[in-house]
Coordinates of C-alpha atoms in Angstrom, one line a residue:
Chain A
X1 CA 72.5 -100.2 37.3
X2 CA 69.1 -99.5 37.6
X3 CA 67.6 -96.0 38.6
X4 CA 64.1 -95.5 40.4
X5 CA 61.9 -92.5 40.3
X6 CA 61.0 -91.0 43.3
X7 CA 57.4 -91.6 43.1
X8 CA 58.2 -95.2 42.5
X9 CA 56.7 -98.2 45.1
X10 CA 58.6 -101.4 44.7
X11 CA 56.1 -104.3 44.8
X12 CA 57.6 -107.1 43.9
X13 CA 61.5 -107.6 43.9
X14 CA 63.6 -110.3 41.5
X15 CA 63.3 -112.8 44.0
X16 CA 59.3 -112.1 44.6
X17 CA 59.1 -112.4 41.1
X18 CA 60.8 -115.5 40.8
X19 CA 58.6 -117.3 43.2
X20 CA 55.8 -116.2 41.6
X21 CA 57.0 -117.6 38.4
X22 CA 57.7 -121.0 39.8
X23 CA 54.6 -121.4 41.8
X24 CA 52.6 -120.6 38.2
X25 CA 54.9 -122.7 36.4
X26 CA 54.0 -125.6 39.4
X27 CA 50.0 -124.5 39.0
X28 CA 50.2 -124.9 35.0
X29 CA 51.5 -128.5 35.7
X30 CA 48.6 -129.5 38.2
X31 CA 46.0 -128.0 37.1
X32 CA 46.9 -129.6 33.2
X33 CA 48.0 -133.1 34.7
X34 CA 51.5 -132.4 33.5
X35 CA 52.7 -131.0 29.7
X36 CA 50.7 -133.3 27.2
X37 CA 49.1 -130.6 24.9
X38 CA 50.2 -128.0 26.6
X39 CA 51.7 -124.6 24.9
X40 CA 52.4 -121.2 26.3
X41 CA 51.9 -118.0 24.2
X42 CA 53.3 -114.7 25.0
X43 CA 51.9 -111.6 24.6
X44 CA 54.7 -109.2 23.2
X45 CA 57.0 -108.3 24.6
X46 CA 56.4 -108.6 28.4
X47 CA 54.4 -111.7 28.5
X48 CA 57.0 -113.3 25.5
X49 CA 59.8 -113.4 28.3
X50 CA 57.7 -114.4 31.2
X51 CA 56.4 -117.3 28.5
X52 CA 60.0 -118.4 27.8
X53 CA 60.6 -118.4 32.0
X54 CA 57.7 -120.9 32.8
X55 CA 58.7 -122.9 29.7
X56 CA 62.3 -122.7 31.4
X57 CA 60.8 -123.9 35.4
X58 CA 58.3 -126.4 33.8
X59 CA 61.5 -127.7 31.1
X60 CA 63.1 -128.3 35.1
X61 CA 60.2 -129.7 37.2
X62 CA 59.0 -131.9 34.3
X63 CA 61.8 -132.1 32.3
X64 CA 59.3 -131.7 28.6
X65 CA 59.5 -129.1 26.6
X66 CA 56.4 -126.7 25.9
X67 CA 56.3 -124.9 22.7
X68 CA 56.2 -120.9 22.9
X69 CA 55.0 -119.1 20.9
X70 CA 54.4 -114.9 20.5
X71 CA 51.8 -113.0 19.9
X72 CA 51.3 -109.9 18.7
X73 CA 47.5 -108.1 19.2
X74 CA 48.0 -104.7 17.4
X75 CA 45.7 -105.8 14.8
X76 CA 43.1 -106.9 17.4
X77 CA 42.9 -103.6 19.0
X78 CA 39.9 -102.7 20.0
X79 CA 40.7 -99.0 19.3
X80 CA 42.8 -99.0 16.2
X81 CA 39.7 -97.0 14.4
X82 CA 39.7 -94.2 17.0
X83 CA 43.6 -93.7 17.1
X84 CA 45.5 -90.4 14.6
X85 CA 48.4 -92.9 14.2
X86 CA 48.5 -96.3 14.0
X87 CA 50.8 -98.2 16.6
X88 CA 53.9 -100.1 15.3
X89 CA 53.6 -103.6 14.7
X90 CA 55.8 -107.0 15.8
X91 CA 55.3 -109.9 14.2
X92 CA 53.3 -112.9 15.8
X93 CA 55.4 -116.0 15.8
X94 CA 53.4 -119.1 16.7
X95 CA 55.0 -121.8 15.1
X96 CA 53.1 -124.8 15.7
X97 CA 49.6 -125.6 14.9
X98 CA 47.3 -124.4 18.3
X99 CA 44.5 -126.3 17.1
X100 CA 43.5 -128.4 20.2
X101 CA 45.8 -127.5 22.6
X102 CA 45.4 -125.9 25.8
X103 CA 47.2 -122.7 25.3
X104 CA 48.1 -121.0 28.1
X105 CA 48.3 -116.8 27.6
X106 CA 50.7 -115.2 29.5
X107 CA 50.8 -111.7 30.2
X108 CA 53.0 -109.0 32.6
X109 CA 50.3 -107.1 34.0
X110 CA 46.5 -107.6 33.6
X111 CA 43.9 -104.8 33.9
X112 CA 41.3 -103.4 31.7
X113 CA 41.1 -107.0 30.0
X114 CA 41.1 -105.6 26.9
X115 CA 44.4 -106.6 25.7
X116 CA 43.2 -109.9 26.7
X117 CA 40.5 -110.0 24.8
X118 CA 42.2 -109.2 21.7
X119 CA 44.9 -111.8 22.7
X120 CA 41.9 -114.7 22.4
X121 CA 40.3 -113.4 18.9
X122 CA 44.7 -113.1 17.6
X123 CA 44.5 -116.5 19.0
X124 CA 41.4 -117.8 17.6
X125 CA 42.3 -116.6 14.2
X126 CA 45.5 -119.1 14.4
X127 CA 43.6 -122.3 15.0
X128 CA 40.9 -123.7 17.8
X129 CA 42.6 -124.3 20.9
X130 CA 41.1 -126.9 23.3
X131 CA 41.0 -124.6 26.0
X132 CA 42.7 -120.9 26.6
X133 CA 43.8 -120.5 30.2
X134 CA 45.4 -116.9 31.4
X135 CA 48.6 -116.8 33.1
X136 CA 49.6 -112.9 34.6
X137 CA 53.0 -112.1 36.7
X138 CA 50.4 -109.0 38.2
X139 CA 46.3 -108.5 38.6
X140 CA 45.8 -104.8 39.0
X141 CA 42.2 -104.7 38.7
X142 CA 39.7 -102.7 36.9
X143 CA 38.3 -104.4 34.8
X144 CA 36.2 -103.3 32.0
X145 CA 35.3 -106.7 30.3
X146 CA 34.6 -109.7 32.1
X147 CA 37.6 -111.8 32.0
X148 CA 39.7 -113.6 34.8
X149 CA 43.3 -114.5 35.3
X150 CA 43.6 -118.6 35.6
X151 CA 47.2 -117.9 37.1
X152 CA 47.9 -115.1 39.0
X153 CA 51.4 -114.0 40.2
X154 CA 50.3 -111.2 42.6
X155 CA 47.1 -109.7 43.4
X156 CA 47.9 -105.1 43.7
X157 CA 44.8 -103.2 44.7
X158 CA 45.4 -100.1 42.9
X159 CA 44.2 -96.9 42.1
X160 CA 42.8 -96.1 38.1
X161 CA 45.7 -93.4 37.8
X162 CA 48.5 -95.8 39.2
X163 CA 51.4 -97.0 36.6
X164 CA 52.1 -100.5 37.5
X165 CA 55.2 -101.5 35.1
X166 CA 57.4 -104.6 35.1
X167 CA 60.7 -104.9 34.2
X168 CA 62.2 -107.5 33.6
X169 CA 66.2 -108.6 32.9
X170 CA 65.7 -109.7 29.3
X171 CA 65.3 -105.6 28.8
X172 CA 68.4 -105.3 30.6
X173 CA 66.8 -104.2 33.8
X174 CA 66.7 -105.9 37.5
X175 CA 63.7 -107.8 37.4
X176 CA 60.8 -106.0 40.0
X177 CA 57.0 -104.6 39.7
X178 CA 56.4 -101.0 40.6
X179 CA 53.7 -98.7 41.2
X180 CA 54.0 -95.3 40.1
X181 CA 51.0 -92.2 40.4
X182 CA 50.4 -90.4 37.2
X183 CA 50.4 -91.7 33.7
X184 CA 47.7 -93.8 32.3
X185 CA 49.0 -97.0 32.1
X186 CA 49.2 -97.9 27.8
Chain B
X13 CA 58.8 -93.5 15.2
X14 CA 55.5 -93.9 13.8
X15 CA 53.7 -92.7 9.9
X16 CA 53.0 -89.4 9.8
X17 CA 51.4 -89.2 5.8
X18 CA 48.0 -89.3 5.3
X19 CA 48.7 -90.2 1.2
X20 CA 51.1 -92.4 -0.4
X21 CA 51.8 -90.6 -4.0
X22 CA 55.4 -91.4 -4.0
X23 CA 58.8 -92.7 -2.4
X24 CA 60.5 -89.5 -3.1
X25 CA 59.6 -87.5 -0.4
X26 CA 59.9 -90.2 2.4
X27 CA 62.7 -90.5 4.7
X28 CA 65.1 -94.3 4.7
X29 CA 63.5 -94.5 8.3
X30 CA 59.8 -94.3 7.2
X31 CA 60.5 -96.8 4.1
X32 CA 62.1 -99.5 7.1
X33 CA 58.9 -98.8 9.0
X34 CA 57.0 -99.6 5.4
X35 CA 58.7 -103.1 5.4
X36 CA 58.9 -103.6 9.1
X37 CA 54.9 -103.2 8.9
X38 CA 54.8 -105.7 5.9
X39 CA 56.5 -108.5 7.8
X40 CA 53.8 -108.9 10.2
X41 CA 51.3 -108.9 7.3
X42 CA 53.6 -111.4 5.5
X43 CA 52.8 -113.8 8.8
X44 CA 49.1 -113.2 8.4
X45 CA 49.1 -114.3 4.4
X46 CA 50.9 -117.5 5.7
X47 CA 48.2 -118.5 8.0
X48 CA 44.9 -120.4 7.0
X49 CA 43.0 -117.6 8.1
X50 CA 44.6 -115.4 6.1
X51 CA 42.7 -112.3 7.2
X52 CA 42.6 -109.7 10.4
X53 CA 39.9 -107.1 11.7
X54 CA 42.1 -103.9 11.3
X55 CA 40.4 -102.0 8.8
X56 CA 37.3 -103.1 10.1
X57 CA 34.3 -100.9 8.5
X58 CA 36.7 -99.2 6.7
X59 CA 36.0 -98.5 2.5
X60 CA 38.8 -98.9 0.4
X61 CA 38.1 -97.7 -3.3
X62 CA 39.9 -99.1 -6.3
X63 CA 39.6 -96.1 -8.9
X64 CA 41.5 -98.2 -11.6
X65 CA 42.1 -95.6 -15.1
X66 CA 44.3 -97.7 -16.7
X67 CA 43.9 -101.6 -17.4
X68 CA 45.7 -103.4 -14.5
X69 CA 45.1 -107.5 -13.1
X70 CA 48.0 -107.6 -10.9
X71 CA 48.5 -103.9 -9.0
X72 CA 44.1 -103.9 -8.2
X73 CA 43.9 -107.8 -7.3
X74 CA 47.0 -107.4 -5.0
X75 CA 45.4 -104.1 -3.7
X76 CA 41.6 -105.9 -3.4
X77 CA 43.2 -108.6 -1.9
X78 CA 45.5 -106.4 1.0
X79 CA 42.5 -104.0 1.7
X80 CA 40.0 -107.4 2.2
X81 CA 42.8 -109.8 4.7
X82 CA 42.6 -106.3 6.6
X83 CA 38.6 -106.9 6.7
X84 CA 37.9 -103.8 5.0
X85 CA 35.5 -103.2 2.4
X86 CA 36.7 -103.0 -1.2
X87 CA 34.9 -101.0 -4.4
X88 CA 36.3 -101.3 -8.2
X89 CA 35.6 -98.7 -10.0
X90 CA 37.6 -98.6 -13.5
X91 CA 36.3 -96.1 -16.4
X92 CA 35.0 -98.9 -18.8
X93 CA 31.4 -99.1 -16.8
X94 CA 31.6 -96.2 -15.8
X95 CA 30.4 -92.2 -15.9
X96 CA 34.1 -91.1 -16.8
X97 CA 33.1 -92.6 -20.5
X98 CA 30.3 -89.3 -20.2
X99 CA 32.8 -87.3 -19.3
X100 CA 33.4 -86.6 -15.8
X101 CA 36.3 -85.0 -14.5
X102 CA 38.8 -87.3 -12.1
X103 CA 37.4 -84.6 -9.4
X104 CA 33.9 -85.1 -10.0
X105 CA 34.1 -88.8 -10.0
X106 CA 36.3 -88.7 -7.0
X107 CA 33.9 -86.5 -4.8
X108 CA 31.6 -88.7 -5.9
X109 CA 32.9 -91.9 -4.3
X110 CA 33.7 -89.9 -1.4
X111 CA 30.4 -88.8 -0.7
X112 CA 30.0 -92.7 0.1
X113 CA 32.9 -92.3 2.5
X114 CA 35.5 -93.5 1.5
X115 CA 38.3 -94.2 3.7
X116 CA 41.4 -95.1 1.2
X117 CA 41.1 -94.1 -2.8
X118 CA 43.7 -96.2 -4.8
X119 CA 44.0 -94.3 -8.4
X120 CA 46.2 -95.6 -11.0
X121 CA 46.0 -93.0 -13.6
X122 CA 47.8 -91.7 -17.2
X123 CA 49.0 -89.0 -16.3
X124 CA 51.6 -88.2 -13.9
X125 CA 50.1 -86.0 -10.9
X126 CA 47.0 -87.3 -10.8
X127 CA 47.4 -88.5 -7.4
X128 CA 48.4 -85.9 -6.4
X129 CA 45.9 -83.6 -7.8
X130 CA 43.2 -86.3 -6.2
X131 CA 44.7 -85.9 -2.9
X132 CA 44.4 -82.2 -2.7
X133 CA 40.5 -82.2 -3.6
X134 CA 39.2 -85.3 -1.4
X135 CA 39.4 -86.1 2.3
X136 CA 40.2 -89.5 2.0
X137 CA 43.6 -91.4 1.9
X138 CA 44.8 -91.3 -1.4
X139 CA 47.6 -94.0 -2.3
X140 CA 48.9 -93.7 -5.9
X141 CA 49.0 -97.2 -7.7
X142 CA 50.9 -95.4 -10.5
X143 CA 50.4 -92.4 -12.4
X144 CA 51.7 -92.2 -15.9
X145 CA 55.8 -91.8 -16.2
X146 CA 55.7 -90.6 -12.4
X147 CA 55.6 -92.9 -10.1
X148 CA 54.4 -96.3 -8.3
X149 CA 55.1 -96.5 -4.9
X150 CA 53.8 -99.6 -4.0
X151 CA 56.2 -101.5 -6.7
X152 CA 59.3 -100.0 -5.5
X153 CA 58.1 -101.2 -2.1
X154 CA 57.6 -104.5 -2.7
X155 CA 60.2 -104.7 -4.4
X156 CA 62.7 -103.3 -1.6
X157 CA 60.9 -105.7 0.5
X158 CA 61.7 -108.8 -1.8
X159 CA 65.4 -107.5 -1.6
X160 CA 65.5 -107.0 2.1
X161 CA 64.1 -110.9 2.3
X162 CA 66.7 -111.9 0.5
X163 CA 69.5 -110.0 0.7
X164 CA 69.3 -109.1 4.3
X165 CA 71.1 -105.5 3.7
X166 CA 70.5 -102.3 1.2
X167 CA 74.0 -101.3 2.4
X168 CA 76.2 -100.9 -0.8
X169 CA 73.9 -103.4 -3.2
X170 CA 74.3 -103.4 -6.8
X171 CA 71.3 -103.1 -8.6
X172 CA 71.4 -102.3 -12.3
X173 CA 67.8 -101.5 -13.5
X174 CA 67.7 -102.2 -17.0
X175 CA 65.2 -101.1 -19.7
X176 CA 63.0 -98.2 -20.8
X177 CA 64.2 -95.9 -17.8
X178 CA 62.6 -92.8 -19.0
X179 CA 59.0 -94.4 -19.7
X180 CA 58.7 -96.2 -16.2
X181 CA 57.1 -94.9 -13.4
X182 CA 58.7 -98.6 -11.7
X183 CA 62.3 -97.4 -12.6
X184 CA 61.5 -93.7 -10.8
X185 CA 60.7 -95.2 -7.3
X186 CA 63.1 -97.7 -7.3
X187 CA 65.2 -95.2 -8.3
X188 CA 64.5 -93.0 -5.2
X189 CA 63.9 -96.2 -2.7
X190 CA 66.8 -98.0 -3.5
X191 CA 69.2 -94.6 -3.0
X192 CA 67.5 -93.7 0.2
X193 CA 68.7 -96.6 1.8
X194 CA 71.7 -96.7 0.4
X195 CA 71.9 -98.8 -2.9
X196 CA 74.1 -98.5 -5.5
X197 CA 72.0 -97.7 -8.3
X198 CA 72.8 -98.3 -12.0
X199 CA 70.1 -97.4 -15.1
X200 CA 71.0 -99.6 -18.1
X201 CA 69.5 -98.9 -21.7
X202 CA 70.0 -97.3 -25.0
X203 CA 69.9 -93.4 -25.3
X204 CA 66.4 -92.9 -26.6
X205 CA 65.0 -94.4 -23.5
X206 CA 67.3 -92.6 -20.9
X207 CA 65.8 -89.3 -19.6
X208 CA 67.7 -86.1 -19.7
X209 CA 69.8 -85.8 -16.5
X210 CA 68.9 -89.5 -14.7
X211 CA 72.7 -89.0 -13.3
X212 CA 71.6 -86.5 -11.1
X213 CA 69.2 -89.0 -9.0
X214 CA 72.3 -90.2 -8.4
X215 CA 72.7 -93.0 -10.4
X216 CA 75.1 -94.5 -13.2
X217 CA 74.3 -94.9 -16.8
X218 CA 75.4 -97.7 -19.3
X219 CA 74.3 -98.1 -22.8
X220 CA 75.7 -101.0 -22.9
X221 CA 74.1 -104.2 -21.2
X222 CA 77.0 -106.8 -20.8
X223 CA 79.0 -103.7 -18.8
X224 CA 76.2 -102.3 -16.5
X225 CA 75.2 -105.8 -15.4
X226 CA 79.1 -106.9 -14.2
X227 CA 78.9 -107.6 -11.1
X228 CA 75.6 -106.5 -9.4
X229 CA 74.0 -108.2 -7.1
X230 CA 71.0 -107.6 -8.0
X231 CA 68.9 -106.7 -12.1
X232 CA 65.4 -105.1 -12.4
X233 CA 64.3 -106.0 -15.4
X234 CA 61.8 -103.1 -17.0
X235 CA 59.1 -104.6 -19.1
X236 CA 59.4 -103.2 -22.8
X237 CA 56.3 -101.0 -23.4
X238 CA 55.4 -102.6 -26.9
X239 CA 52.5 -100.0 -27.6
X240 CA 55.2 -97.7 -27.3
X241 CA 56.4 -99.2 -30.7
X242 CA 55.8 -96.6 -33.1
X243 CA 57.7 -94.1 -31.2
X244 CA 61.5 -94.7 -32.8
X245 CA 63.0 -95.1 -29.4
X246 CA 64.3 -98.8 -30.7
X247 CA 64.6 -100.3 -34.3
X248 CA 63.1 -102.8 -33.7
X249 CA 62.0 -105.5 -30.9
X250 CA 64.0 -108.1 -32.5
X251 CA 67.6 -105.8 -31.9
X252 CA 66.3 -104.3 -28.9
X253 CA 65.7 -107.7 -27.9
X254 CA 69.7 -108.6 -28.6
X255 CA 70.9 -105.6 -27.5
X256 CA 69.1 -105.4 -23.7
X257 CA 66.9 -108.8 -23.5
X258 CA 68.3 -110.8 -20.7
X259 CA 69.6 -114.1 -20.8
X260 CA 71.4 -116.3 -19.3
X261 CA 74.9 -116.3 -20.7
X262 CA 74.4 -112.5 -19.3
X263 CA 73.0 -113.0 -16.3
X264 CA 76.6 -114.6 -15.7
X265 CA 78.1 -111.1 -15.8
X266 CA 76.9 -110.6 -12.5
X267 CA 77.8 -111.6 -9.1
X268 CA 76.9 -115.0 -8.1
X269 CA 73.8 -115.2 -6.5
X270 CA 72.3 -112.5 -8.2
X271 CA 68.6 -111.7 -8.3
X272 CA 66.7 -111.3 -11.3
X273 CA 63.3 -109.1 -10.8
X274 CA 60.3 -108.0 -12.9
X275 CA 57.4 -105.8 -12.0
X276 CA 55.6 -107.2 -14.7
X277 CA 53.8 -108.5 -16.9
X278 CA 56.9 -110.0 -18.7
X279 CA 57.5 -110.4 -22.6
X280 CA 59.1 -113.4 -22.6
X281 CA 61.9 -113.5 -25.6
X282 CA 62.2 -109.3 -25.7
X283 CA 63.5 -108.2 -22.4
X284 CA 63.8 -111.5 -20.4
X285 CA 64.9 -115.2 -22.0
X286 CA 62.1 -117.6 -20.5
X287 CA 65.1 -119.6 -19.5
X288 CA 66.0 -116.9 -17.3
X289 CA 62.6 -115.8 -16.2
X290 CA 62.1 -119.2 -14.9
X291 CA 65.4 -119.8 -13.1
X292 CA 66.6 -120.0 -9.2
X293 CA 67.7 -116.2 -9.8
X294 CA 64.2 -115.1 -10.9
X295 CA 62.4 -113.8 -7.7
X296 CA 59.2 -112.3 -9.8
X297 CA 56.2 -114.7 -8.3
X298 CA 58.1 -113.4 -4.7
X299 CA 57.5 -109.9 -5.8
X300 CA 54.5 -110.4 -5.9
X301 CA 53.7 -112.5 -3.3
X302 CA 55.2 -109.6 -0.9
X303 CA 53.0 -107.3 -2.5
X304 CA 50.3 -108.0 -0.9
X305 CA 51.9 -108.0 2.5
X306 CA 53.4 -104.4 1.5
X307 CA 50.0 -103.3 0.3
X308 CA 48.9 -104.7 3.6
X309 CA 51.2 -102.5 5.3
X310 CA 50.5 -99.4 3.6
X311 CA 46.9 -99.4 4.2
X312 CA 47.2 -100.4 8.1
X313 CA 49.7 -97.1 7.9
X314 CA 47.2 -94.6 6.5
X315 CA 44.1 -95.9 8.0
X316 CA 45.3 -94.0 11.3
X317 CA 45.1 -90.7 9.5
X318 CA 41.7 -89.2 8.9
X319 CA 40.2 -88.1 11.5

């Protein structure tokens, strides 16, 4: 089904991933006193199905629905001026009004913060949340703004070089995290 | 698949995939005009010039508006106030608003080429906002992306553009758009106003109204150039009018459902019945609506360009 490189490190399998999801999705619930006000907001396209998975476990545990919504940050770039072409866009589809809730982000991997960062000024634009809290299935380090994960999945020490990728089933591929040596991660 | 043009001057040489990618663009710009802060950093520090030669409201306000929702800086420059009434050349006054660097020139212009001839002498982005019987771009954009809204598919779509064909720069893109992704086209108009050869753009003609509009899905009204009066192409407005105005015992000829558009600015009573202009089938205030969020898209597309 799925084929791995050979340079590949498996980090976290489906059911690693899993638990990680469920323990966030049990974190989001403590730490905001259950679901009032509460909405999740996915950052295409990897953090848009991790979203819709802790909406699924909290839906379970607390048996409320969240609204979900997605978020696009193309426009938000911090480098659209300096690029030759100008990356595709998706739409953001946030269909309920953010203004004071506490929005959780949620992201696949976090790591220069900068995706973040244009994540909260998208985000801003839409409405003023009470609060923005951070939700990522990985923390890979390097930072280059100073920004911090609320919820974190799992922690990989890694090299500036390394690839970490997730995949996930909704792109029709076993869910795990892998390392890889090489490419710049995007 | 990504933009490779650094200009916009017309739809003729882009491929079906890169006039998708147009409208794909436009959608998320379509979400950003919805929103109450109806404006994103994208073109930040980037000047966008509006080098206006021919009177125009809706084309430069839907074009100032795009270029400042993207946070860029807008200029209108139209010949009126300006040095081109002492006689400059197009070049001169172009290099001119380059030297203040420029990022995107928008020229609407009389005479066809223009743009083109713009966007071999400057460094900037030049998008052509219409240049005499050529083309506009941006119209036969929007108004793809008004049909894609609500018709969903281009596949095998009946559109009969009706009008003044060989006078409209509107009728030429469309033309080109709508057959690149696979409409079926129909032009619809008396003789006079029917350029030499249309069929081989690969469209159908009718000089006769009541056939070419049986069972379209879809009618492009062309707006009747009245300062064009004197030239004998049409007795007068009042049989033109009779012969080609739409109304709504016509508009019945076509499919159900069928959408009426305009590019603009409308006669009421010559080419369109207000009846008709007004009605569920009339999608003209979409048209331009979207054109802003196709504008929008268009700019974000060539802003990548220059360096």
């Amino acid at each position: 089904m799925t084929t791995r490189a050979a340079n590949e490190k498996l980090i976290m399998d489906a059911s690693e991933v899993s638990r990680a999801l469920t323990r966030i999705a049990h974190e989001i619930l403590e730490r905001n006193k259950g679901t009032r006000e509460l909405a999740l907001v996915g950052i295409r396209t990897g953090g848009v199905h991790l979203a819709h998975r802790l909406a699924k476990r909290i839906q379970e545990i607390e048996h409320a629905k969240v609204p979900i919504g997605e978020l696009d940050i193309t426009l938000y770039r911090d480098d659209l001026s300096l690029r030759k072409e100008q990356p595709i866009l998706k739409t953001t589809h946030v269909p309920f009004n953010i203004a004071d809730l506490k929005v959780v982000l949620v992201d696949d991997v976090l790591f220069t913060g900068r995706t973040i960062r244009a994540a909260m000024d998208g985000l801003i634009d839409l409405g003023r949340p009470a609060e923005i809290q951070l939700a990522v299935l990985v923390d890979r380090g390097h930072r280059q703004l100073p920004i911090k994960a609320t919820y974190i999945g799992k922690n990989i020490p890694t090299a500036g070089d390394e690839v970490v990728q997730v995949f996930l089933e909704e792109d029709g591929e076993e869910d795990r995290v892998v390392t890889r040596q090489g490419l710049q991660n995007s | 698949m990504s933009f490779k043009h650094k200009h916009l001057l017309s739809v003729a040489p882009l491929s079906a995939d890169e006039i998708m990618l147009i409208l794909e663009t436009a959608d998320s710009f379509k979400e950003v005009s919805g929103r109450e802060i109806k404006k994103v950093p994208a073109l930040r520090g980037k000047t966008v010039v509006n080098l206006f030669f021919e009177p125009s409201t809706r084309t430069r306000t839907s074009f100032e508006l795009a270029a400042k929702r993207l946070s860029a800086d807008v200029i209108n420059f139209s010949p009126s106030n300006s040095s081109v009434v002492k006689g400059e050349t197009l070049l001169d006054t172009a290099r001119n608003i380059e030297a203040m660097q420029a990022d995107i020139i928008v020229l609407r212009h009389p005479a066809a080429g223009a743009a083109e001839t713009l966007a071999r002498g400057v460094k900037s982005s030049v998008i052509n906002a219409g240049d005499g019987w050529h083309e506009h771009p941006t119209q036969a954009l929007l108004d793809l992306y008004t049909l894609r809204e609500k018709k969903r598919n281009f596949n095998g779509l009946r559109v009969a553009i009706v009008g003044d064909v060989a006078h409209s720069r509107v009728a030429r893109s469309n033309i080109h758009a709508l057959t690149k992704v696979g409409a079926e086209v129909r032009v619809v108009g008396p003789r006079t106003m029917m350029p030499f050869g249309i069929e081989r753009l690969g469209v159908r003609m009718y000089d006769n109204l009541d056939e070419g509009l049986r069972g379209v899905d879809v009618i492009m009204m062309l707006r009747l150039q009245l300062e064009r009066q004197g030239r004998a192409l049409y007795p007068t407005i009042r049989e033109y009018s009779r012969l080609y105005g739409l109304t709504a015992e016509r508009l019945k000829l076509a499919e159900a459902g069928a959408l009426v558009m305009h590019p603009g600015p409308i006669n009421r009573g010559v080419e369109i019945a207000p009846d008709v202009a007004d009605s569920f089938s009339s999608v003209i205030l979409d048209q331009v609506t979207n054109g802003v969020a196709v504008r929008m898209g268009i700019l974000y597309l060539l802003s990548g360009a220059n360096q």
